[in-house]
CSV table of C-alpha atoms in Angstrom, one decimal:
chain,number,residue,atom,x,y,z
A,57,UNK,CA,0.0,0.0,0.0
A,58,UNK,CA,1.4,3.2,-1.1
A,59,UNK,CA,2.2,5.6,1.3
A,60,UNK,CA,0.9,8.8,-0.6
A,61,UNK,CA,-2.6,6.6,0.0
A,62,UNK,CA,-2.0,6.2,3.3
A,63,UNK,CA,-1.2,9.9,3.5
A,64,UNK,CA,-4.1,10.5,1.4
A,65,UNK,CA,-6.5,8.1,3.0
A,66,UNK,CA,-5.8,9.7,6.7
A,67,UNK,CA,-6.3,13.3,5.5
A,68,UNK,CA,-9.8,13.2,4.5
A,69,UNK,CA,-11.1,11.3,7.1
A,70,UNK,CA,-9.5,13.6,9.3
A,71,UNK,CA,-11.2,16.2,7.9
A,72,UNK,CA,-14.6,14.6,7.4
A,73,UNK,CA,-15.0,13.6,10.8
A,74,UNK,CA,-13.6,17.2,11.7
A,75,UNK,CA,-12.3,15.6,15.7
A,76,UNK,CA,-11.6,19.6,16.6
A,77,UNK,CA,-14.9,20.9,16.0
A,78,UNK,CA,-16.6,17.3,17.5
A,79,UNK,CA,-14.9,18.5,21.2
A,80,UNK,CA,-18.0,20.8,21.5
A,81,UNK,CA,-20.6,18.4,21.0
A,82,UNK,CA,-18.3,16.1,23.4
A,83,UNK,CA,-18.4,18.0,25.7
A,84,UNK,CA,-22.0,19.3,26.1
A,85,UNK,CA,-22.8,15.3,26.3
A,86,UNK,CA,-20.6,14.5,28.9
A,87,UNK,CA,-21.3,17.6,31.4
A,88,UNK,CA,-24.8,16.3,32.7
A,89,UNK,CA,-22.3,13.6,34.1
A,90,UNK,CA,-20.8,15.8,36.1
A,91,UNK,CA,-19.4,14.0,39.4
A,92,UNK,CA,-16.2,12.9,41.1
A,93,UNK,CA,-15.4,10.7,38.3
A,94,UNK,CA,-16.3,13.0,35.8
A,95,UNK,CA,-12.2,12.5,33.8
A,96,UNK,CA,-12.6,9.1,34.0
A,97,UNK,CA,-16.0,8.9,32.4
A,98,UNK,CA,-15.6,11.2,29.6
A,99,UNK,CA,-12.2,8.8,29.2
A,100,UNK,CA,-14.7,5.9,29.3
A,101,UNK,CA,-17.0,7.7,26.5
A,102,UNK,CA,-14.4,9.1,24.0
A,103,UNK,CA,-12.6,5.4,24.2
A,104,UNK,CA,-16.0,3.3,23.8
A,105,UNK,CA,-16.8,6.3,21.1
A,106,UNK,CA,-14.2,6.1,18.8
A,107,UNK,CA,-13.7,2.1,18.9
A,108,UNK,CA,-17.6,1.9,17.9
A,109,UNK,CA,-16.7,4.5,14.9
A,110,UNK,CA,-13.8,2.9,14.1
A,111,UNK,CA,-15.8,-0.7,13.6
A,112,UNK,CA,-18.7,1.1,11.9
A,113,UNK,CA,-16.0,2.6,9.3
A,114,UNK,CA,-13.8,-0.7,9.0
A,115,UNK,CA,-17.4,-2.5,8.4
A,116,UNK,CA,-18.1,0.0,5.6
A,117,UNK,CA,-14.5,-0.8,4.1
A,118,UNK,CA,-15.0,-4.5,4.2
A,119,UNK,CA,-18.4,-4.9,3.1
A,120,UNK,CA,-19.6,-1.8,1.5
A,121,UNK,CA,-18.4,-2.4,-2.3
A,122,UNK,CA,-20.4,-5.7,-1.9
A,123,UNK,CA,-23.1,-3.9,-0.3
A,124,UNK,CA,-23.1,-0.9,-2.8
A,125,UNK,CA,-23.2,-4.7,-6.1
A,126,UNK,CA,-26.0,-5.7,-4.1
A,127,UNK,CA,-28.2,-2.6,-4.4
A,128,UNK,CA,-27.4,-2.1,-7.7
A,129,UNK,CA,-25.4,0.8,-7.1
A,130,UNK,CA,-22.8,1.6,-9.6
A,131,UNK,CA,-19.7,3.0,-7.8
A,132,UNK,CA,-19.0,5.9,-10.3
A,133,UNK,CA,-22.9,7.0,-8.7
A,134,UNK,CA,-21.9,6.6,-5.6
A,135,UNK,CA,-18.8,8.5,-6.4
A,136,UNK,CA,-21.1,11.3,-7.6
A,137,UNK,CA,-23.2,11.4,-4.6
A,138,UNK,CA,-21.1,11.2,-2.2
A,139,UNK,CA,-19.3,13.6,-4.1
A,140,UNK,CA,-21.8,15.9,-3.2
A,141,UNK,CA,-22.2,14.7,0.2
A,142,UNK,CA,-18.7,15.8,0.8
A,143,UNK,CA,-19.2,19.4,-0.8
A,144,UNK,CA,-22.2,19.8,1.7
A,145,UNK,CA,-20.1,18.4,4.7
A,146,UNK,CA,-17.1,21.1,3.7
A,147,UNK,CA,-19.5,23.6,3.1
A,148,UNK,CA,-21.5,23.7,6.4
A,149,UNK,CA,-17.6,23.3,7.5
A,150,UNK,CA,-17.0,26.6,6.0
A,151,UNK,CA,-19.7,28.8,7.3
A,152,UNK,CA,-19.2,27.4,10.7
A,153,UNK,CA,-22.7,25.6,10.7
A,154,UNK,CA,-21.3,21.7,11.1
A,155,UNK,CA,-20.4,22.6,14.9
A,156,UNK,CA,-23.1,24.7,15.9
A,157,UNK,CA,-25.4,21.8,14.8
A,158,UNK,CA,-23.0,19.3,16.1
A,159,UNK,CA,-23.5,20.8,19.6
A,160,UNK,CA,-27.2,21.3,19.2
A,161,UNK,CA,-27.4,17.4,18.5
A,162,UNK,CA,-25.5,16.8,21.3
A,163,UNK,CA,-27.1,18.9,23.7
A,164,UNK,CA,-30.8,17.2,22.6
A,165,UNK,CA,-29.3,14.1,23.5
A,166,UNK,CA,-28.6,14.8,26.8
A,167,UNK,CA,-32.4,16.5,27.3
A,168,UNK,CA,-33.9,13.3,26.0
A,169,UNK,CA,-31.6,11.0,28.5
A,170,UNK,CA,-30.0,8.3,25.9
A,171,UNK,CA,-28.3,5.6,28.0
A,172,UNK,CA,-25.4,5.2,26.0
A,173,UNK,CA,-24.0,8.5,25.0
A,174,UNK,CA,-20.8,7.0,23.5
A,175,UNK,CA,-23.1,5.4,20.5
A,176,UNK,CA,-25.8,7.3,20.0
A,177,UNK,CA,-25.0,11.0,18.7
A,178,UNK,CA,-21.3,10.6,19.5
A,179,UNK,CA,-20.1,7.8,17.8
A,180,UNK,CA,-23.1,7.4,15.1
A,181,UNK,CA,-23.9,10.0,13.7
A,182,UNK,CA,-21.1,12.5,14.7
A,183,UNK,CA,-17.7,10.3,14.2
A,184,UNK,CA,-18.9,8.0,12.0
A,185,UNK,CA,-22.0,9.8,10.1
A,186,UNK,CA,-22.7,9.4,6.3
A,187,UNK,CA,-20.0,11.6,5.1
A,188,UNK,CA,-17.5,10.0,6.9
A,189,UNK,CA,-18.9,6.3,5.7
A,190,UNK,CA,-19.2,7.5,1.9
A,191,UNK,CA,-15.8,8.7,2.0
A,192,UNK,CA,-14.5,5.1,3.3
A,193,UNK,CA,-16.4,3.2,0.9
A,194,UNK,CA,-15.0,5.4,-2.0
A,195,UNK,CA,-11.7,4.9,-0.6
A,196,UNK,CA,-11.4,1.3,-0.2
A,197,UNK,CA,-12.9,0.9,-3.4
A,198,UNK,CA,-10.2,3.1,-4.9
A,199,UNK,CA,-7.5,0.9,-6.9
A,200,UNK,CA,-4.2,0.2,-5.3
A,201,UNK,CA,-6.1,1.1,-1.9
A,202,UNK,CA,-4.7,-2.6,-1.1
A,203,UNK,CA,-8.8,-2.9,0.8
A,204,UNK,CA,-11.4,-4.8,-0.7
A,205,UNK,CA,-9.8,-4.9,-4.6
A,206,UNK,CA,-11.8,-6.7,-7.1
A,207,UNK,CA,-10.7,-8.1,-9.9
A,208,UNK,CA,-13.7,-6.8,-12.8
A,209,UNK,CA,-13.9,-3.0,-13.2
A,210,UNK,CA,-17.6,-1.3,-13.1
């Protein structure tokens, strides 16, 4: 696997999931908590968060190409919509929207009392959300990725 994919590959998920303007939302959830363990238990969330992301993405890696043959999805049209996806992620990015509404998610969450923080609204859909899934697909599926190749072009 080519480093410049690597490079490549880590760069716009980075940005996607956008973990600087997530520590907003982060930490609007975890304040209700707020006891003597309070460092400990956001610990507790941001570790059971992120593994549950990461599975969710390494699922959509593994088994998203398949899942994308199965619908009848052609990858260039998935290419193309999440293509657009991607411009609307960036662009709520740019006008500052993504972590106002990030935090507003986050803060509803804790009103309506979910029992597991970490997964709900932190890990799905925050970390890993649909713009963060279609850009994993679209990179596995990408040739020389060294993920998921397949031997018949679309």
């Amino acid at each position: 696997m080519p480093v410049e994919f690597l490079i490549s590959a880590l760069v716009t998920l980075l940005v996607v999931v956008d973990p600087v303007g997530l520590v907003p939302a982060f930490l609007a959830v975890t304040q209700e908590r707020a006891d003597a363990r309070t460092d400990a238990f956001r610990r507790q969330v941001a570790l059971r968060a992120c593994l549950i992301a990461g599975a969710i993405l390494i699922g959509a890696a593994l088994i998203g190409d398949w899942l994308l043959r199965q619908l009848g999805i052609t990858l260039p049209a998935f290419r193309i919509a999440g293509g657009l996806l991607l411009f609307a992620v960036a662009f709520e990015m740019v006008l500052g929207l993504r972590t106002r509404h990030a935090t507003q998610d986050a803060e509803q969450a804790v009103e309506e009392h979910f029992d597991d923080i970490a997964a709900f609204r932190l890990a799905i859909p925050l970390m890993a959300g649909p713009g963060a899934i279609t850009a994993t697909i679209l990179l596995a599926a990408r040739p020389g990725s060294g993920c998921c190749s397949r031997s018949s072009s679309w």
